[in-house]
Short mmCIF file of C-alpha atoms in Angstrom, two decimals:
data_model
loop_
_atom_site.label_atom_id
_atom_site.label_comp_id
_atom_site.label_asym_id
_atom_site.label_seq_id
_atom_site.Cartn_x
_atom_site.Cartn_y
_atom_site.Cartn_z
CA UNK Z 52 9.22 1.66 14.78
CA UNK Z 53 6.47 -1.42 13.47
CA UNK Z 54 8.14 -4.05 11.51
CA UNK Z 55 5.86 -6.17 9.25
CA UNK Z 56 7.31 -9.75 8.14
CA UNK Z 57 6.20 -12.03 5.34
CA UNK Z 58 7.16 -15.51 4.59
CA UNK Z 59 7.47 -16.87 2.15
CA UNK Z 60 8.68 -14.03 0.06
CA UNK Z 61 8.32 -16.45 -3.28
CA UNK Z 62 5.80 -19.21 -3.63
CA UNK Z 63 5.75 -21.66 -6.73
CA UNK Z 64 2.69 -24.02 -6.23
CA UNK Z 65 0.47 -26.21 -8.35
CA UNK Z 66 -3.09 -25.61 -9.38
CA UNK Z 67 -5.21 -27.39 -6.72
CA UNK Z 68 -2.96 -27.23 -3.63
CA UNK Z 69 -3.37 -25.39 -0.69
CA UNK Z 70 -0.81 -23.04 0.96
CA UNK Z 71 -0.86 -20.22 3.64
CA UNK Z 72 1.25 -16.97 3.99
CA UNK Z 73 2.33 -15.50 7.08
CA UNK Z 74 2.37 -11.94 7.99
CA UNK Z 75 3.96 -11.24 11.77
CA UNK Z 76 4.24 -7.76 13.09
CA UNK Z 77 6.45 -6.45 15.86
CA UNK Z 78 4.16 -4.23 18.13
CA UNK Z 79 0.40 -3.88 18.31
CA UNK Z 80 -1.79 -3.13 16.14
CA UNK Z 81 -5.67 -4.04 15.82
CA UNK Z 82 -5.86 -3.60 12.15
CA UNK Z 83 -4.26 -5.61 9.51
CA UNK Z 84 -4.73 -5.40 5.76
CA UNK Z 85 -4.06 -7.74 2.71
CA UNK Z 86 -3.55 -6.43 -0.76
CA UNK Z 87 -3.12 -8.18 -4.08
CA UNK Z 88 -0.79 -6.60 -6.53
CA UNK Z 89 -0.69 -8.03 -10.49
CA UNK Z 90 2.58 -7.08 -12.32
CA UNK Z 91 2.79 -3.20 -13.00
CA UNK Z 92 -0.51 -2.78 -11.59
CA UNK Z 93 -1.91 -0.97 -8.29
CA UNK Z 94 -2.76 -2.65 -5.05
CA UNK Z 95 -6.08 -4.34 -4.62
CA UNK Z 96 -7.78 -4.24 -1.04
CA UNK Z 97 -8.37 -8.03 -0.31
CA UNK Z 98 -9.01 -8.12 3.23
CA UNK Z 99 -9.46 -5.79 6.24
CA UNK Z 100 -9.14 -7.43 9.76
CA UNK Z 101 -10.26 -5.53 12.74
CA UNK Z 102 -10.25 -7.45 15.71
CA UNK Z 103 -8.40 -10.64 17.39
CA UNK Z 104 -9.81 -13.94 16.00
CA UNK Z 105 -11.25 -12.15 12.94
CA UNK Z 106 -11.45 -14.48 9.91
CA UNK Z 107 -12.81 -13.33 6.64
CA UNK Z 108 -13.01 -15.40 3.42
CA UNK Z 109 -13.26 -14.48 -0.23
CA UNK Z 110 -13.32 -17.18 -2.52
CA UNK Z 111 -10.23 -19.20 -2.11
CA UNK Z 112 -8.68 -16.92 -0.04
CA UNK Z 113 -9.07 -16.46 3.83
CA UNK Z 114 -7.37 -14.43 6.22
CA UNK Z 115 -7.21 -14.41 9.74
CA UNK Z 116 -5.64 -12.27 12.54
CA UNK Z 117 -4.62 -13.13 15.80
CA UNK Z 118 -3.62 -10.03 17.86
CA UNK Z 119 -1.81 -11.93 20.76
CA UNK Z 120 0.64 -13.65 18.42
CA UNK Z 121 0.70 -10.46 16.08
CA UNK Z 122 0.29 -12.76 13.21
CA UNK Z 123 -1.99 -12.69 10.51
CA UNK Z 124 -2.49 -15.79 7.84
CA UNK Z 125 -3.53 -15.76 4.14
CA UNK Z 126 -4.69 -19.13 3.41
CA UNK Z 127 -4.99 -20.42 -0.39
CA UNK Z 128 -7.52 -23.12 -1.08
CA UNK Z 129 -7.09 -25.36 -4.22
CA UNK Z 130 -5.05 -22.50 -5.78
CA UNK Z 131 -5.73 -21.19 -9.65
CA UNK Z 132 -3.44 -19.81 -11.89
CA UNK Z 133 -5.59 -16.65 -11.45
CA UNK Z 134 -4.34 -16.43 -7.99
CA UNK Z 135 -0.72 -15.43 -9.37
CA UNK Z 136 0.11 -12.26 -8.13
CA UNK Z 137 2.15 -10.47 -5.05
CA UNK Z 138 0.32 -10.75 -1.89
CA UNK Z 139 1.13 -7.69 0.77
CA UNK Z 140 0.27 -7.30 4.26
CA UNK Z 141 -0.09 -4.08 5.98
CA UNK Z 142 -0.63 -2.76 9.62
CA UNK Z 143 -1.47 0.67 10.84
CA UNK Z 144 -0.17 2.28 13.98
CA UNK Z 145 -2.51 4.65 16.08
CA UNK Z 146 -1.80 7.59 14.11
CA UNK Z 147 -2.37 6.83 10.78
CA UNK Z 148 0.65 5.42 9.44
CA UNK Z 149 0.47 1.97 7.32
CA UNK Z 150 3.64 -0.57 7.38
CA UNK Z 151 3.94 -2.96 4.71
CA UNK Z 152 5.62 -6.21 4.38
CA UNK Z 153 8.11 -7.26 1.67
CA UNK Z 154 5.23 -9.28 -0.21
CA UNK Z 155 4.97 -12.73 -1.04
CA UNK Z 156 4.84 -13.50 -5.00
CA UNK Z 157 2.79 -16.24 -5.72
CA UNK Z 158 2.97 -18.07 -8.81
CA UNK Z 159 0.25 -21.06 -9.51
CA UNK Z 160 1.48 -23.19 -12.26
CA UNK Z 161 -0.98 -24.82 -14.42
CA UNK S 742 -17.75 2.81 -9.38
CA UNK S 743 -15.55 5.71 -7.89
CA UNK S 744 -12.01 5.53 -8.10
CA UNK S 745 -8.80 6.94 -7.39
CA UNK S 746 -7.04 8.87 -10.33
CA UNK S 747 -3.57 9.61 -11.12
CA UNK S 748 -1.53 11.83 -13.56
CA UNK S 749 0.57 11.54 -15.34
CA UNK S 750 0.93 7.41 -15.75
CA UNK S 751 4.71 8.08 -16.80
CA UNK S 752 7.03 11.00 -15.74
CA UNK S 753 10.38 11.24 -16.82
CA UNK S 754 12.66 14.05 -15.43
CA UNK S 755 16.16 15.08 -15.17
CA UNK S 756 18.15 14.72 -11.75
CA UNK S 757 17.64 18.31 -9.98
CA UNK S 758 14.42 18.65 -11.78
CA UNK S 759 11.17 19.17 -9.56
CA UNK S 760 8.51 17.30 -10.40
CA UNK S 761 4.63 17.26 -9.37
CA UNK S 762 2.69 14.11 -9.17
CA UNK S 763 -1.19 14.67 -9.07
CA UNK S 764 -4.07 12.55 -7.59
CA UNK S 765 -7.82 12.89 -7.25
CA UNK S 766 -9.16 11.23 -4.58
CA UNK S 767 -12.63 9.51 -4.25
CA UNK S 768 -14.87 12.46 -3.81
CA UNK S 769 -16.15 12.02 -0.35
CA UNK S 770 -12.97 10.90 1.31
CA UNK S 771 -11.42 12.55 3.66
CA UNK S 772 -8.09 10.80 4.50
CA UNK S 773 -5.31 11.16 1.83
CA UNK S 774 -2.02 9.04 1.59
CA UNK S 775 1.02 8.73 -0.86
CA UNK S 776 3.35 5.68 -1.08
CA UNK S 777 6.50 4.91 -3.15
CA UNK S 778 7.52 1.48 -4.55
CA UNK S 779 10.94 0.66 -5.64
CA UNK S 780 10.64 -1.62 -8.73
CA UNK S 781 10.47 -5.05 -7.22
CA UNK S 782 10.30 -4.21 -3.86
CA UNK S 783 7.73 -3.34 -0.86
CA UNK S 784 5.31 -0.33 -0.62
CA UNK S 785 6.66 2.48 1.58
CA UNK S 786 4.45 4.83 3.17
CA UNK S 787 5.36 8.42 2.76
CA UNK S 788 2.85 10.60 3.83
CA UNK S 789 -0.96 10.75 5.39
CA UNK S 790 -2.88 13.86 5.05
CA UNK S 791 -6.35 15.09 6.63
CA UNK S 792 -8.31 18.30 7.02
CA UNK S 793 -5.31 20.11 4.91
CA UNK S 794 -2.67 18.93 7.26
CA UNK S 795 -0.12 16.23 7.52
CA UNK S 796 -1.13 13.78 10.16
CA UNK S 797 1.85 11.53 9.64
CA UNK S 798 5.13 10.75 7.65
CA UNK S 799 7.85 8.57 7.29
CA UNK S 800 11.28 9.02 7.48
CA UNK S 801 11.68 8.84 3.56
CA UNK S 802 9.28 12.20 3.47
CA UNK S 803 12.17 14.47 4.47
CA UNK S 804 12.09 18.48 3.06
CA UNK S 805 12.69 17.20 -0.42
CA UNK S 806 9.02 16.24 -0.48
CA UNK S 807 5.68 18.30 0.34
CA UNK S 808 2.24 17.63 -0.32
CA UNK S 809 -0.96 19.78 -1.16
CA UNK S 810 -4.66 19.89 -1.67
CA UNK S 811 -4.76 23.01 -3.60
CA UNK S 812 -8.49 22.99 -4.33
CA UNK S 813 -11.16 20.55 -3.32
CA UNK S 814 -10.25 17.55 -5.61
CA UNK S 815 -6.59 17.30 -6.15
CA UNK S 816 -4.00 16.23 -4.12
CA UNK S 817 -0.50 16.39 -4.85
CA UNK S 818 2.82 15.13 -4.02
CA UNK S 819 5.95 17.54 -4.98
CA UNK S 820 9.57 16.39 -5.18
CA UNK S 821 12.07 18.83 -5.36
CA UNK S 822 15.40 18.63 -6.92
CA UNK S 823 15.07 15.01 -7.81
CA UNK S 824 17.56 12.37 -7.46
CA UNK S 825 18.40 9.18 -9.12
CA UNK S 826 16.89 7.10 -6.04
CA UNK S 827 13.47 8.51 -6.31
CA UNK S 828 12.82 6.75 -9.48
CA UNK S 829 9.90 4.31 -8.28
CA UNK S 830 6.08 3.95 -8.63
CA UNK S 831 4.19 6.59 -6.69
CA UNK S 832 0.61 5.51 -5.48
CA UNK S 833 -2.27 8.09 -4.38
CA UNK S 834 -4.54 6.30 -1.86
CA UNK S 835 -7.82 7.56 0.17
CA UNK S 836 -9.96 6.28 2.85
CA UNK S 837 -13.42 7.67 3.42
CA UNK S 838 -13.02 7.98 7.30
CA UNK S 839 -10.53 6.60 9.84
CA UNK S 840 -13.16 3.87 10.99
CA UNK S 841 -13.94 2.77 6.95
CA UNK S 842 -10.65 1.02 6.81
CA UNK S 843 -10.29 0.20 3.39
CA UNK S 844 -7.87 2.26 1.53
CA UNK S 845 -8.44 2.61 -2.18
CA UNK S 846 -5.40 3.23 -4.18
CA UNK S 847 -4.65 4.88 -7.55
CA UNK S 848 -2.82 3.58 -10.77
CA UNK S 849 0.04 4.91 -9.65
CA UNK S 850 2.61 7.47 -11.36
CA UNK S 851 6.04 5.69 -12.59
CA UNK S 852 8.80 8.15 -12.11
CA UNK S 853 11.95 7.81 -13.94
CA UNK S 854 14.72 10.34 -12.63
CA UNK S 855 17.51 10.35 -15.33
#
């Protein structure tokens, strides 16, 4: 069974700092997703990465995918308080079954 | 903007009772999903559904669970004989096609089993 590991699980950082969240997965997948979840809310799609070397950026967030290393990163640049949330990565197997990581709870302190 | 809707937002039930959670996916979407999230934990895949049949299901999705698309708009998750450990948020999601990779999630139904 495909396993997805995220680290760190908790991240407390100051505004203005940079940091990276890592997502490793155990078997081949060429599609990786990043979602954001605010407390008590649903999941918001951030990025869909479809191929090796894919890089996508939206505002202060940038996601990349290395399918050979089975690794995706979500980089946060100059964090602001509004980015505080839980971030999940997820991969899908060939048969439309999704596997989520445990999530990274990000707290950006003013 | 089209969105996935779910009802009810909160369902409280007694252990052993049956519940039906309802979802209305985005109208031109073809792939439908149910997920579960126990409080403070990760999102767990339950089942995917396409062309009126289950395409994938997880180990969690045992005989206690069933899904149905009874008409052209609703997508339901039935949980028979609920257990305490079924208490969780249940999210529905839909996707237009397999090559349109973005999944759109509904707001969720909080199920509390007493």
